[in-house]
PDB file of C-alpha atoms in Angstrom:
ATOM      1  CA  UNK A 658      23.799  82.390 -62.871  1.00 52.00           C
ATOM      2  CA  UNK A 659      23.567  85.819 -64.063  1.00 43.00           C
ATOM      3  CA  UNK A 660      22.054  85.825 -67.336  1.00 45.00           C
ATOM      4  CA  UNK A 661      23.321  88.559 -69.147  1.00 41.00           C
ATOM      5  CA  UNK A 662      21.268  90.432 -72.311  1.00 40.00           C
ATOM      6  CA  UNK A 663      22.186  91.099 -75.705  1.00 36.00           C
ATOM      7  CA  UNK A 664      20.334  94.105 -76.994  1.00 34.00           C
ATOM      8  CA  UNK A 665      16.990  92.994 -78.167  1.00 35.00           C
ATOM      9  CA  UNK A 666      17.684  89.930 -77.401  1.00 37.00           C
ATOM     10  CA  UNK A 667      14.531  88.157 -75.547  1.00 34.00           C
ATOM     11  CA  UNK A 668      15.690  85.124 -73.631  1.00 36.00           C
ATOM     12  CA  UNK A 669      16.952  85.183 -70.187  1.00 39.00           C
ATOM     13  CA  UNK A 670      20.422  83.686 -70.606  1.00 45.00           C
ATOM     14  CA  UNK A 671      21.581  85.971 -73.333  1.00 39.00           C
ATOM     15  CA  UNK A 672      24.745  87.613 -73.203  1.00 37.00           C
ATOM     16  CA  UNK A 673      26.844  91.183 -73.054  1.00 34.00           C
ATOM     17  CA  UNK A 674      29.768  89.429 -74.860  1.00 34.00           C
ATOM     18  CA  UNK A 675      28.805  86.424 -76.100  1.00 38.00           C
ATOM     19  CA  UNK A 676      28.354  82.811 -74.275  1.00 45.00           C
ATOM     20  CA  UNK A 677      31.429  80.826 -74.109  1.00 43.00           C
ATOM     21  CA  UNK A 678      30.961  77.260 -76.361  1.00 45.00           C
ATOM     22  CA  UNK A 679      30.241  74.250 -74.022  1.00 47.00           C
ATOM     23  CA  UNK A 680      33.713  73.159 -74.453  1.00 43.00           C
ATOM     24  CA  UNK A 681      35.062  76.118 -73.028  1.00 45.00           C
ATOM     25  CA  UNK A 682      32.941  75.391 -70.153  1.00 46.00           C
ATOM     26  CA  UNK A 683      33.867  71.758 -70.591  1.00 45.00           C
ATOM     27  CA  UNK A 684      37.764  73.089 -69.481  1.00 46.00           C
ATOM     28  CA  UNK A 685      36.491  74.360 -66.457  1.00 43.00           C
ATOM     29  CA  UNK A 686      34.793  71.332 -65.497  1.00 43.00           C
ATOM     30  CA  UNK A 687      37.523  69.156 -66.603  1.00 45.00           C
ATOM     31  CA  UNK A 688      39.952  71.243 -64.654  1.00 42.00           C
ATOM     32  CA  UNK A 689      38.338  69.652 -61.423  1.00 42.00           C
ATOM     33  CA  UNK A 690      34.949  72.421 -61.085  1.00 40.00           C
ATOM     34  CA  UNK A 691      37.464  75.202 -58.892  1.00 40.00           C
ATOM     35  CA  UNK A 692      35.033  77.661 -58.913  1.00 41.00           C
ATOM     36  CA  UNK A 693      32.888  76.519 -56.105  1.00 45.00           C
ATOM     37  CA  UNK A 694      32.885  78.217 -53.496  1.00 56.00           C
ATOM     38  CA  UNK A 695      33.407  81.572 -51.070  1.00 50.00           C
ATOM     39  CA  UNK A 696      35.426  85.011 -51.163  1.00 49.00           C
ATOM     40  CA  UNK A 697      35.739  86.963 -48.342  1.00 46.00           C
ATOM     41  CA  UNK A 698      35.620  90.947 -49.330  1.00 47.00           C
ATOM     42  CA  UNK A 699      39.258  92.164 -48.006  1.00 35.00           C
ATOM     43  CA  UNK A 700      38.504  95.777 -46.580  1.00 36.00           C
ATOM     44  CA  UNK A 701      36.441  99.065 -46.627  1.00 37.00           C
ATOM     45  CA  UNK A 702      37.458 101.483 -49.085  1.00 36.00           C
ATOM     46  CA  UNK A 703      37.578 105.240 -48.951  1.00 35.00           C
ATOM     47  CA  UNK A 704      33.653 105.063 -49.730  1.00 38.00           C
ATOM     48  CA  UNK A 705      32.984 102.635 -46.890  1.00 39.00           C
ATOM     49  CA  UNK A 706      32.230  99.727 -49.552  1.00 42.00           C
ATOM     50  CA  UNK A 707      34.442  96.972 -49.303  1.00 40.00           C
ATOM     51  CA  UNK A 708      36.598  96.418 -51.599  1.00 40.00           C
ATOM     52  CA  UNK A 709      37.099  92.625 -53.437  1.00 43.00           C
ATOM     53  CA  UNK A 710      39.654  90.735 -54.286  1.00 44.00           C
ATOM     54  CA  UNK A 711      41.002  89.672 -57.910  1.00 47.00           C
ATOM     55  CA  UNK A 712      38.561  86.433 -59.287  1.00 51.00           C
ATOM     56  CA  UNK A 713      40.629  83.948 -60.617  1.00 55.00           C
ATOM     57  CA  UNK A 714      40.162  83.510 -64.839  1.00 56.00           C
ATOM     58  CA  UNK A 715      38.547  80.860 -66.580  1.00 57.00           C
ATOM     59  CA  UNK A 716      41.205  79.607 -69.039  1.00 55.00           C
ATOM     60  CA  UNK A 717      41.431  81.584 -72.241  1.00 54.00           C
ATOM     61  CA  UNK A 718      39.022  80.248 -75.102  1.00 61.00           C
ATOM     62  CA  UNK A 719      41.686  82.576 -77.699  1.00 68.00           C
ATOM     63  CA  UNK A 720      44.612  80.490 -77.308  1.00 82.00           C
ATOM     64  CA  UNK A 721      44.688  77.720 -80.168  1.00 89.00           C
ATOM     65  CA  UNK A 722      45.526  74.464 -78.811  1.00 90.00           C
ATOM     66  CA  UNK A 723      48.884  73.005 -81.442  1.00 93.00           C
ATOM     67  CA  UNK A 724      46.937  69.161 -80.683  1.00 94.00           C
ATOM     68  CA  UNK A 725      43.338  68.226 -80.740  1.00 93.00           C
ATOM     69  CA  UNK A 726      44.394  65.454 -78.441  1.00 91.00           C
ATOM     70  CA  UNK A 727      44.932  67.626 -75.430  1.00 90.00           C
ATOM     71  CA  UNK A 728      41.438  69.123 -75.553  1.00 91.00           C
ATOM     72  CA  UNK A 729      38.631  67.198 -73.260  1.00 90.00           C
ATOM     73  CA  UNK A 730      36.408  65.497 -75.110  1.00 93.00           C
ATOM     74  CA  UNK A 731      32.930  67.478 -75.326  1.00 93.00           C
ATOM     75  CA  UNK A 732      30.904  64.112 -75.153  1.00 95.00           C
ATOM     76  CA  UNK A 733      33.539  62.757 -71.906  1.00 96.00           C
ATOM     77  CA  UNK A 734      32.891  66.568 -70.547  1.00 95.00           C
ATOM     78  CA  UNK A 735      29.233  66.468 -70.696  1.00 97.00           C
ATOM     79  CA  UNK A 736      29.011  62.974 -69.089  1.00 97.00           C
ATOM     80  CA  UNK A 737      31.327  64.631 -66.144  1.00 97.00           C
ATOM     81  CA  UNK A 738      28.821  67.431 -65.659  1.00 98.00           C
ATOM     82  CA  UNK A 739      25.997  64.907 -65.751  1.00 98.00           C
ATOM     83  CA  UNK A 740      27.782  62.814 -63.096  1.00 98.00           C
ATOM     84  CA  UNK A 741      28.441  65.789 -60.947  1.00 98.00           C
ATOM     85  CA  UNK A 742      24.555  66.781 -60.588  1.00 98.00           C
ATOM     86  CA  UNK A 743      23.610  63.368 -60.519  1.00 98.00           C
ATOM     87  CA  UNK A 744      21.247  63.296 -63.211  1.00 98.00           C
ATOM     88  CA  UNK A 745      18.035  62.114 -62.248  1.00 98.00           C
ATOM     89  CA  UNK A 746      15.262  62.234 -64.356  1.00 98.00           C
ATOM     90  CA  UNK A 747      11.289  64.030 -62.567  1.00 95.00           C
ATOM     91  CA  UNK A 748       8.456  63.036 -64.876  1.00 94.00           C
ATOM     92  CA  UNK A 749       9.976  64.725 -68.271  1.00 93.00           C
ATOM     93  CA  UNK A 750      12.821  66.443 -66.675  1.00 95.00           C
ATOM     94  CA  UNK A 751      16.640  66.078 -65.992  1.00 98.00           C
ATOM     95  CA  UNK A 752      17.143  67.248 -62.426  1.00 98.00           C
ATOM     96  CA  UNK A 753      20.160  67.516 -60.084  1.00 98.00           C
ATOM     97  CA  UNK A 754      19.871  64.222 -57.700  1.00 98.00           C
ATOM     98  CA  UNK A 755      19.125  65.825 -53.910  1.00 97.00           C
ATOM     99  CA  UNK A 756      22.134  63.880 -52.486  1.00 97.00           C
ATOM    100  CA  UNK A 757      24.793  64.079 -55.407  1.00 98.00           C
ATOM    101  CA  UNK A 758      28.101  65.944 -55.268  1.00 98.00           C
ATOM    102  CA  UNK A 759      26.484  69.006 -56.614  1.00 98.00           C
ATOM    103  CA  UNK A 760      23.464  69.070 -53.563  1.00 98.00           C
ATOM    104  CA  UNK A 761      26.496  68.085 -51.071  1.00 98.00           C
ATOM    105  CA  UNK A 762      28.604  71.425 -52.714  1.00 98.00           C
ATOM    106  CA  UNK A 763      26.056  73.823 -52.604  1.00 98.00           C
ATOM    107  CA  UNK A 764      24.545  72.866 -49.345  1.00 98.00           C
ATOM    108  CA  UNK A 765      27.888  73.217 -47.296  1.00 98.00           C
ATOM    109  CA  UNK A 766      28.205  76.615 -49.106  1.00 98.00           C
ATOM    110  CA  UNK A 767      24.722  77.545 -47.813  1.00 98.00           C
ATOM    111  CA  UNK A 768      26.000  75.990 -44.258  1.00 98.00           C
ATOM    112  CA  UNK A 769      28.750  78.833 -44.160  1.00 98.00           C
ATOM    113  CA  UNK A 770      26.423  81.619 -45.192  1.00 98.00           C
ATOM    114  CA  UNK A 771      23.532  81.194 -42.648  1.00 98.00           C
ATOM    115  CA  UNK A 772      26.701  80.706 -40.157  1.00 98.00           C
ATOM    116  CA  UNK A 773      28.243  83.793 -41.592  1.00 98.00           C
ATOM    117  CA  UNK A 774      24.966  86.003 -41.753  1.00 97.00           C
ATOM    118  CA  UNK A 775      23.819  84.571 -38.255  1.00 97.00           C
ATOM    119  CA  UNK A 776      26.983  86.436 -36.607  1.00 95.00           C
ATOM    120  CA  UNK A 777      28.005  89.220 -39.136  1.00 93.00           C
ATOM    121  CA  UNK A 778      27.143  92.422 -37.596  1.00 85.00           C
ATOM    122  CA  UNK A 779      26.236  95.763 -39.170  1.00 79.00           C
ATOM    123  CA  UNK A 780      27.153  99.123 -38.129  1.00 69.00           C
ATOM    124  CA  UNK A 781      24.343 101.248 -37.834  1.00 68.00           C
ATOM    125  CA  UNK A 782      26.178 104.396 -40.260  1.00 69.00           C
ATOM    126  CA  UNK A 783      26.238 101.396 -42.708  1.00 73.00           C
ATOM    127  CA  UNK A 784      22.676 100.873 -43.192  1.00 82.00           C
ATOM    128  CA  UNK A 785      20.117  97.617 -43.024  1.00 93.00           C
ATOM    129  CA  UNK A 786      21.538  94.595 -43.206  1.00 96.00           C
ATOM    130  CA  UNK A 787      20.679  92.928 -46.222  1.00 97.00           C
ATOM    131  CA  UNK A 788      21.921  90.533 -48.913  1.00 98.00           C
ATOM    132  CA  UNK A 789      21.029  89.876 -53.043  1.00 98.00           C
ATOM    133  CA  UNK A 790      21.020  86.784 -55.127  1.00 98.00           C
ATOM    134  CA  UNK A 791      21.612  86.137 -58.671  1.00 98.00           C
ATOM    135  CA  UNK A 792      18.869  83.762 -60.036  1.00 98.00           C
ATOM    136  CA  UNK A 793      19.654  81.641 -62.644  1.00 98.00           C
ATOM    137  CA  UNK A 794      21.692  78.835 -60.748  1.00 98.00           C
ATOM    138  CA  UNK A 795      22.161  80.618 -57.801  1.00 98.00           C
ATOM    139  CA  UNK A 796      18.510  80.710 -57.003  1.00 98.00           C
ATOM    140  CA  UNK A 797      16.861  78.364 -59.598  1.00 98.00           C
ATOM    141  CA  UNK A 798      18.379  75.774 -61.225  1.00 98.00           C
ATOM    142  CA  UNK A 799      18.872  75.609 -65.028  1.00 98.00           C
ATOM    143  CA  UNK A 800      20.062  72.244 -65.272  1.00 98.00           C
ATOM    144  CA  UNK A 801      17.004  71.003 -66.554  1.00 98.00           C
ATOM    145  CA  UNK A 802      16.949  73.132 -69.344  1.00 98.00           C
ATOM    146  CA  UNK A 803      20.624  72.132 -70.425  1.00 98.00           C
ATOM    147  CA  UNK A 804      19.950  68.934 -70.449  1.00 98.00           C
ATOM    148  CA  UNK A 805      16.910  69.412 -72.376  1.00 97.00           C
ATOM    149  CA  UNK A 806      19.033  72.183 -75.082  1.00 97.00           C
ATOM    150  CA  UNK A 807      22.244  69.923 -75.158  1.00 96.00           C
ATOM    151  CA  UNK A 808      24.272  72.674 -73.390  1.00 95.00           C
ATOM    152  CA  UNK A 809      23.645  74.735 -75.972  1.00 93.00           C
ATOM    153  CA  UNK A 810      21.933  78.134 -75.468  1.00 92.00           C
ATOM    154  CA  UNK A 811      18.740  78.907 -77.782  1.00 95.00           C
ATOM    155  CA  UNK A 812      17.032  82.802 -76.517  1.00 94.00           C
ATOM    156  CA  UNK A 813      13.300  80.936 -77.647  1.00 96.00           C
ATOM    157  CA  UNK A 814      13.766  78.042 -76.172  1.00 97.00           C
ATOM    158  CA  UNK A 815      15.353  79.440 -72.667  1.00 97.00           C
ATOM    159  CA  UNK A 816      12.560  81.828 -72.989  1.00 97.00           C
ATOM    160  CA  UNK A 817       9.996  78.986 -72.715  1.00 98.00           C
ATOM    161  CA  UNK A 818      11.167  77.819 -70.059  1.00 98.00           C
ATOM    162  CA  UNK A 819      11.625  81.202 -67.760  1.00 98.00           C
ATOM    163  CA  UNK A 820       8.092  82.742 -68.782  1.00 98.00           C
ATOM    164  CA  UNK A 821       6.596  79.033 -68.135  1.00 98.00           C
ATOM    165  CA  UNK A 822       8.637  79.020 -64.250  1.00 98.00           C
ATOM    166  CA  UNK A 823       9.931  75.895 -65.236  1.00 98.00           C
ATOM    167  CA  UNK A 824      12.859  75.905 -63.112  1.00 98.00           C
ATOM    168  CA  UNK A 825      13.885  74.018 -59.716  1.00 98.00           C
ATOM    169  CA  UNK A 826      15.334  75.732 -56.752  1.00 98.00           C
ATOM    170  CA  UNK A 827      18.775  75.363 -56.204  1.00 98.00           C
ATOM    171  CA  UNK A 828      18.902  72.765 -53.497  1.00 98.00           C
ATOM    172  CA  UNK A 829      18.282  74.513 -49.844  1.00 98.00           C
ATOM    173  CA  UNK A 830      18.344  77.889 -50.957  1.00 98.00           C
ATOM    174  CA  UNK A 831      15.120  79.196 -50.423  1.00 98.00           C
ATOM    175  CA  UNK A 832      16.170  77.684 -47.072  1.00 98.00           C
ATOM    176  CA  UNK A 833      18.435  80.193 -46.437  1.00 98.00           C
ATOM    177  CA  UNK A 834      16.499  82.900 -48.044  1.00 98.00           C
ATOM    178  CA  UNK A 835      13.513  82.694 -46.448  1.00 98.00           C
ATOM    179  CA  UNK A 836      15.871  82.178 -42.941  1.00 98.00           C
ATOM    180  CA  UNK A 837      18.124  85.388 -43.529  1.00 98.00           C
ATOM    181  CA  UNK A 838      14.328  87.294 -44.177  1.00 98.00           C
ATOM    182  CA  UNK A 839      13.310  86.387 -40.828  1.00 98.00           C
ATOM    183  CA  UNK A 840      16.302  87.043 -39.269  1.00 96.00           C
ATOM    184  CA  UNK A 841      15.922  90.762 -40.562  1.00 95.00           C
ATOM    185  CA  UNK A 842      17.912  90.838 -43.676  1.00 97.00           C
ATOM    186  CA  UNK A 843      16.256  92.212 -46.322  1.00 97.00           C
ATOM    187  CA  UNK A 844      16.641  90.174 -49.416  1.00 98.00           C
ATOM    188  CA  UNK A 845      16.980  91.824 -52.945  1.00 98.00           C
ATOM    189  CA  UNK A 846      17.173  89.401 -55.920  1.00 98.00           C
ATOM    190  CA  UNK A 847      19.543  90.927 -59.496  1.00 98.00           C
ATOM    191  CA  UNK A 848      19.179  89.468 -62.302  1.00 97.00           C
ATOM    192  CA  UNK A 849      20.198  89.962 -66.122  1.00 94.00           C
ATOM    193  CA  UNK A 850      17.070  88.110 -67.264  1.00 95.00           C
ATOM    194  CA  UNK A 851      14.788  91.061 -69.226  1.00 92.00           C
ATOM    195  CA  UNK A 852      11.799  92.711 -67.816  1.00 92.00           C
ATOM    196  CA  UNK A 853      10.073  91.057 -70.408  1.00 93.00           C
ATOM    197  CA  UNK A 854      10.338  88.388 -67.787  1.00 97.00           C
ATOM    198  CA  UNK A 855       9.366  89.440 -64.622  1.00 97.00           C
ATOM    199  CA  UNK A 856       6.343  87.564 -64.190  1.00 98.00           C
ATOM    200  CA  UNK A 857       7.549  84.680 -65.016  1.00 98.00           C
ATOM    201  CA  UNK A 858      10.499  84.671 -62.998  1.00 98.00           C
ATOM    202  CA  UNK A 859       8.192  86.262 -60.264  1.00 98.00           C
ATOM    203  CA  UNK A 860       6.194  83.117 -60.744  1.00 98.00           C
ATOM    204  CA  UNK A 861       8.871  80.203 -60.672  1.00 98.00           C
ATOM    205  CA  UNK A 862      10.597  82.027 -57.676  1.00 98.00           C
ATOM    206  CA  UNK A 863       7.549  81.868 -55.530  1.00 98.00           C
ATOM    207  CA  UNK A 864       6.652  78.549 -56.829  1.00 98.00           C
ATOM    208  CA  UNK A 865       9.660  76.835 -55.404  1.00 98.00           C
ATOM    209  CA  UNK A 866       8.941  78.574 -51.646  1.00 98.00           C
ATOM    210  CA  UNK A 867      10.580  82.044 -51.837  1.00 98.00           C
ATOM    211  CA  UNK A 868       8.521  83.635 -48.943  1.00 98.00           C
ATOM    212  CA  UNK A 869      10.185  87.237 -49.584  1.00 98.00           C
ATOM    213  CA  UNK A 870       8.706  90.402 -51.487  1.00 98.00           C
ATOM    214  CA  UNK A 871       9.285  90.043 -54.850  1.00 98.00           C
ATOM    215  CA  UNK A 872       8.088  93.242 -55.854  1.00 98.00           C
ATOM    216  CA  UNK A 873      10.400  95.795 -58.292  1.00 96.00           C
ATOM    217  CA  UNK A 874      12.071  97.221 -55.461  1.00 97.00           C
ATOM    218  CA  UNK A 875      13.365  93.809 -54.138  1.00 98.00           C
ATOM    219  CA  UNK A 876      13.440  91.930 -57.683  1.00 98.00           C
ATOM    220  CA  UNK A 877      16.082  93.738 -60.341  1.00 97.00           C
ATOM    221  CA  UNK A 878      16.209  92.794 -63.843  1.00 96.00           C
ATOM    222  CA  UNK A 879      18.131  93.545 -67.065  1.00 92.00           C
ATOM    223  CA  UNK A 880      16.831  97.309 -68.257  1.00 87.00           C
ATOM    224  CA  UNK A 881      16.930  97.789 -72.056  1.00 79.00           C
ATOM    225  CA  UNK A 882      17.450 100.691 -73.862  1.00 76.00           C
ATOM    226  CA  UNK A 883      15.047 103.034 -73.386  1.00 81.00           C
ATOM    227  CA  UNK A 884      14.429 102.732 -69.285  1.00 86.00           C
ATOM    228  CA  UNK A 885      17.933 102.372 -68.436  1.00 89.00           C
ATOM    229  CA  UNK A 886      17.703 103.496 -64.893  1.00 93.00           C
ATOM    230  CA  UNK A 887      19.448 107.073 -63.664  1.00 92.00           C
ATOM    231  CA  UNK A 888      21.811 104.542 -61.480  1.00 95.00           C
ATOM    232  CA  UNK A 889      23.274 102.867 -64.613  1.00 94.00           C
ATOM    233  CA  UNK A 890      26.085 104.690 -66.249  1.00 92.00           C
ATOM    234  CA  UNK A 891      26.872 102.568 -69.192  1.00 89.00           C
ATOM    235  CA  UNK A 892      24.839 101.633 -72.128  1.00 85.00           C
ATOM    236  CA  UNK A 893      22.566  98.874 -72.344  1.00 78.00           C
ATOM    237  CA  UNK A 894      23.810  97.551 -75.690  1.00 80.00           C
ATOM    238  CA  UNK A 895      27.564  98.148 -73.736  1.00 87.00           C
ATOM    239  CA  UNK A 896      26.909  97.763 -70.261  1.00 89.00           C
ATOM    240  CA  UNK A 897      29.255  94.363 -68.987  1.00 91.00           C
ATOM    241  CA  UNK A 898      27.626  92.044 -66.114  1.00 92.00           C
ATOM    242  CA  UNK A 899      30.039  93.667 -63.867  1.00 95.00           C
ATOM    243  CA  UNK A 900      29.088  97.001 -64.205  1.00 95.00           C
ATOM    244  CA  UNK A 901      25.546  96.624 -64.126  1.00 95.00           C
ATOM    245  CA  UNK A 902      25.605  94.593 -61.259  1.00 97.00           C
ATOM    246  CA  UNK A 903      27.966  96.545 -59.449  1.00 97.00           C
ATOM    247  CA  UNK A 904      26.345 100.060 -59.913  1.00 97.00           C
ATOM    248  CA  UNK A 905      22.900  98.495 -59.237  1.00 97.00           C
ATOM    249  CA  UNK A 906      24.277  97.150 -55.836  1.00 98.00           C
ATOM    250  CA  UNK A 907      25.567 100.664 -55.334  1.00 97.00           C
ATOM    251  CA  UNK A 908      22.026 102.330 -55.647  1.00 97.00           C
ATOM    252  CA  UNK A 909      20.812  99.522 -53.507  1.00 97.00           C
ATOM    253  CA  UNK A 910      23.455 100.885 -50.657  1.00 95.00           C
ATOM    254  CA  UNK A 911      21.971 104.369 -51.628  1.00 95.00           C
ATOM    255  CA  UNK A 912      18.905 103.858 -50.532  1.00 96.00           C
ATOM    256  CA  UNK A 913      20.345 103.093 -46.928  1.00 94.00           C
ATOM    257  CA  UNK A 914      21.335  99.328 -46.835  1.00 95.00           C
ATOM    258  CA  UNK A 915      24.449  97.252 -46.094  1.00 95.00           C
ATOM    259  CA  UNK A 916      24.816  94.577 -48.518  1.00 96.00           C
ATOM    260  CA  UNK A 917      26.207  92.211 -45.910  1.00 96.00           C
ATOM    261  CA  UNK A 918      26.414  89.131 -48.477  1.00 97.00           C
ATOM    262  CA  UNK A 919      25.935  88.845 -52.358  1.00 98.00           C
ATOM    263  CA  UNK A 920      25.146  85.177 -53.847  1.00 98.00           C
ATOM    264  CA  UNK A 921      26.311  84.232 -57.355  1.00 98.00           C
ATOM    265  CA  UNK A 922      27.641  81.447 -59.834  1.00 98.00           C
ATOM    266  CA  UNK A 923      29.450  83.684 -62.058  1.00 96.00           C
ATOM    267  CA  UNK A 924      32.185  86.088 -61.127  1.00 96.00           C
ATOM    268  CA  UNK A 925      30.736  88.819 -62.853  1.00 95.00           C
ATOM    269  CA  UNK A 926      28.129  88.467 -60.450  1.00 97.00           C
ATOM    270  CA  UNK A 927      30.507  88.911 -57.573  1.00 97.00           C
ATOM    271  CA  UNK A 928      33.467  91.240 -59.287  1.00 96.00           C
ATOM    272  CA  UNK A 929      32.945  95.266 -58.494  1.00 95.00           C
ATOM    273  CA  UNK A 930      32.404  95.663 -55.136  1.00 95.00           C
ATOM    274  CA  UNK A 931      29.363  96.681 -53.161  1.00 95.00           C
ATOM    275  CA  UNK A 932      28.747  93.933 -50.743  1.00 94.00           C
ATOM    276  CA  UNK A 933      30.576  92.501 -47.469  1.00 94.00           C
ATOM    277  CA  UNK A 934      31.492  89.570 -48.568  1.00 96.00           C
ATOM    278  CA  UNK A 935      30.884  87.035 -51.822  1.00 97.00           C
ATOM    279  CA  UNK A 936      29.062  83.062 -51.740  1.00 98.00           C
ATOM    280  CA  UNK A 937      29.736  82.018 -55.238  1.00 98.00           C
ATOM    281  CA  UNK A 938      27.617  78.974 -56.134  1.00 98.00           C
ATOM    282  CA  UNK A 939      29.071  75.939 -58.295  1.00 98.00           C
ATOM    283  CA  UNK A 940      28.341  76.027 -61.747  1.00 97.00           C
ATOM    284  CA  UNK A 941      30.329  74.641 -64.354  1.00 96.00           C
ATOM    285  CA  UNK A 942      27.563  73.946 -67.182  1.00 96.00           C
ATOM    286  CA  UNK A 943      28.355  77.349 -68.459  1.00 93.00           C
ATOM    287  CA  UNK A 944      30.755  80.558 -68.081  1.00 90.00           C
ATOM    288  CA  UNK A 945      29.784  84.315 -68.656  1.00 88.00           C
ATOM    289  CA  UNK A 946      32.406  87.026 -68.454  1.00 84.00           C
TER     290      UNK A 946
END
């Protein structure tokens, strides 16, 4: 997931425009978890980038349902979600269960990327090869932590569990990281957690077997106002996901690389351009636009 900051704001799952209210997720799940899985990029633009194709929309959380009845039941919802990660409970923590529906998901989405990056080739006008990763549930794994918070977001809480590097890997990913590193991809990691939490996150992503640099020129997180980078051109208090991903994807092509894959579980992670092709990753605890 791409956890996106509210100005001043300290936890690593806060938001541009708000979180959407577990039932809103809830829809999503209910609706049968569509938004697993790949989008291929269509075609280079006049810049060379290639351009992507429209994201499908989460249904609207405006429109007032006219009977209670036809909205999931949170409680029903939750137990879906639970079911779907196979909840399996690690000494005090909820986990994902290594051979539920959510492992089996994410690991034939991995399947297609290493078979994807193992053939994909780059032109040499269009820089190194390289690819980037959300974190947050594309990466690690918050489940734990929703369990724990009753799918309900709290900026302390979250934070105690980021600056602690209390999170899981996402089944097989570092996997495919680590793989795509030695095949000569250079891997770049972007993030809307805060740089108030860099060494946490720097901690939890080399605890769970991320052999790649995860120094500030491979690891990007959320600026605040005040260091906004010369690359951003939108506000921090204003910026959207999209557009700080997107333009931060764009310096990373500046500076001479081919973003030949980006990874994430939102599609504000994915939405703006700047990479070859898009791997979203399951995720339907939560939406951010």
């Amino acid at each position: 997931m791409s956890a996106e900051m509210t100005s001043g704001a300290p936890a690593g799952r806060t938001r541009l425009s708000g979180r959407w209210p577990l039932l809103t997720g809830a829809l999503i799940a209910a609706l049968g978890l569509t938004f697993g899985g790949i989008t291929t990029a269509s075609a280079h633009g006049n810049s060379g980038h290639i351009a992507h194709p429209a994201h499908p929309a989460p249904p609207s959380s405006t429109v007032a349902p006219t009977r209670g009845d036809s909205i999931p039941n949170v409680t029903l919802v939750e137990n879906k979600i639970k079911a779907y990660y196979g909840d399996t409970v690690v000494g005090t923590d909820h986990v994902p269960s290594t051979t539920g529906n959510y492992a089996k998901e994410v690991h034939g989405i991995e399947a297609k990327a290493r078979s994807y990056l193992a053939h994909a080739r780059v032109k040499p006008a269009e820089g190194k090869k390289s690819v980037v990763f959300d974190i947050d549930d594309t990466t690690l794994n918050t489940y734990n932590y929703e369990i724990f918070s009753g799918f309900s977001y709290n900026p302390m809480t979250n934070a105690d569990y980021v600056n602690n590097a209390r999170f899981p890997e996402v089944y097989g990913m570092p996997a495919l990281v680590n793989w795509a590193s030695s095949k000569g991809y250079t891997v770049f990691f972007l993030t809307g957690r805060p740089e108030t939490q860099r060494a946490g996150t720097v901690t939890n992503l080399s605890k769970v077997g991320y052999q790649v640099p995860l120094d500030t020129a491979h690891l990007y997180l959320k600026y605040t106002a005040g260091n906004q980078p010369s690359y951003i051109r939108c506000a921090a208090a204003t910026c959207t996901t999209t557009e700080y991903k997107s333009q931060t994807r764009k310096h990373i092509e500046s500076l001479g690389y081919d973003l030949v894959a980006n990874f994430g579980d939102q599609f504000s992670d994915l939405r703006g351009g700047y990479g070859d092709k898009t791997f979203k990753i399951p995720n339907p605890m939560y939406y951010l636009p």
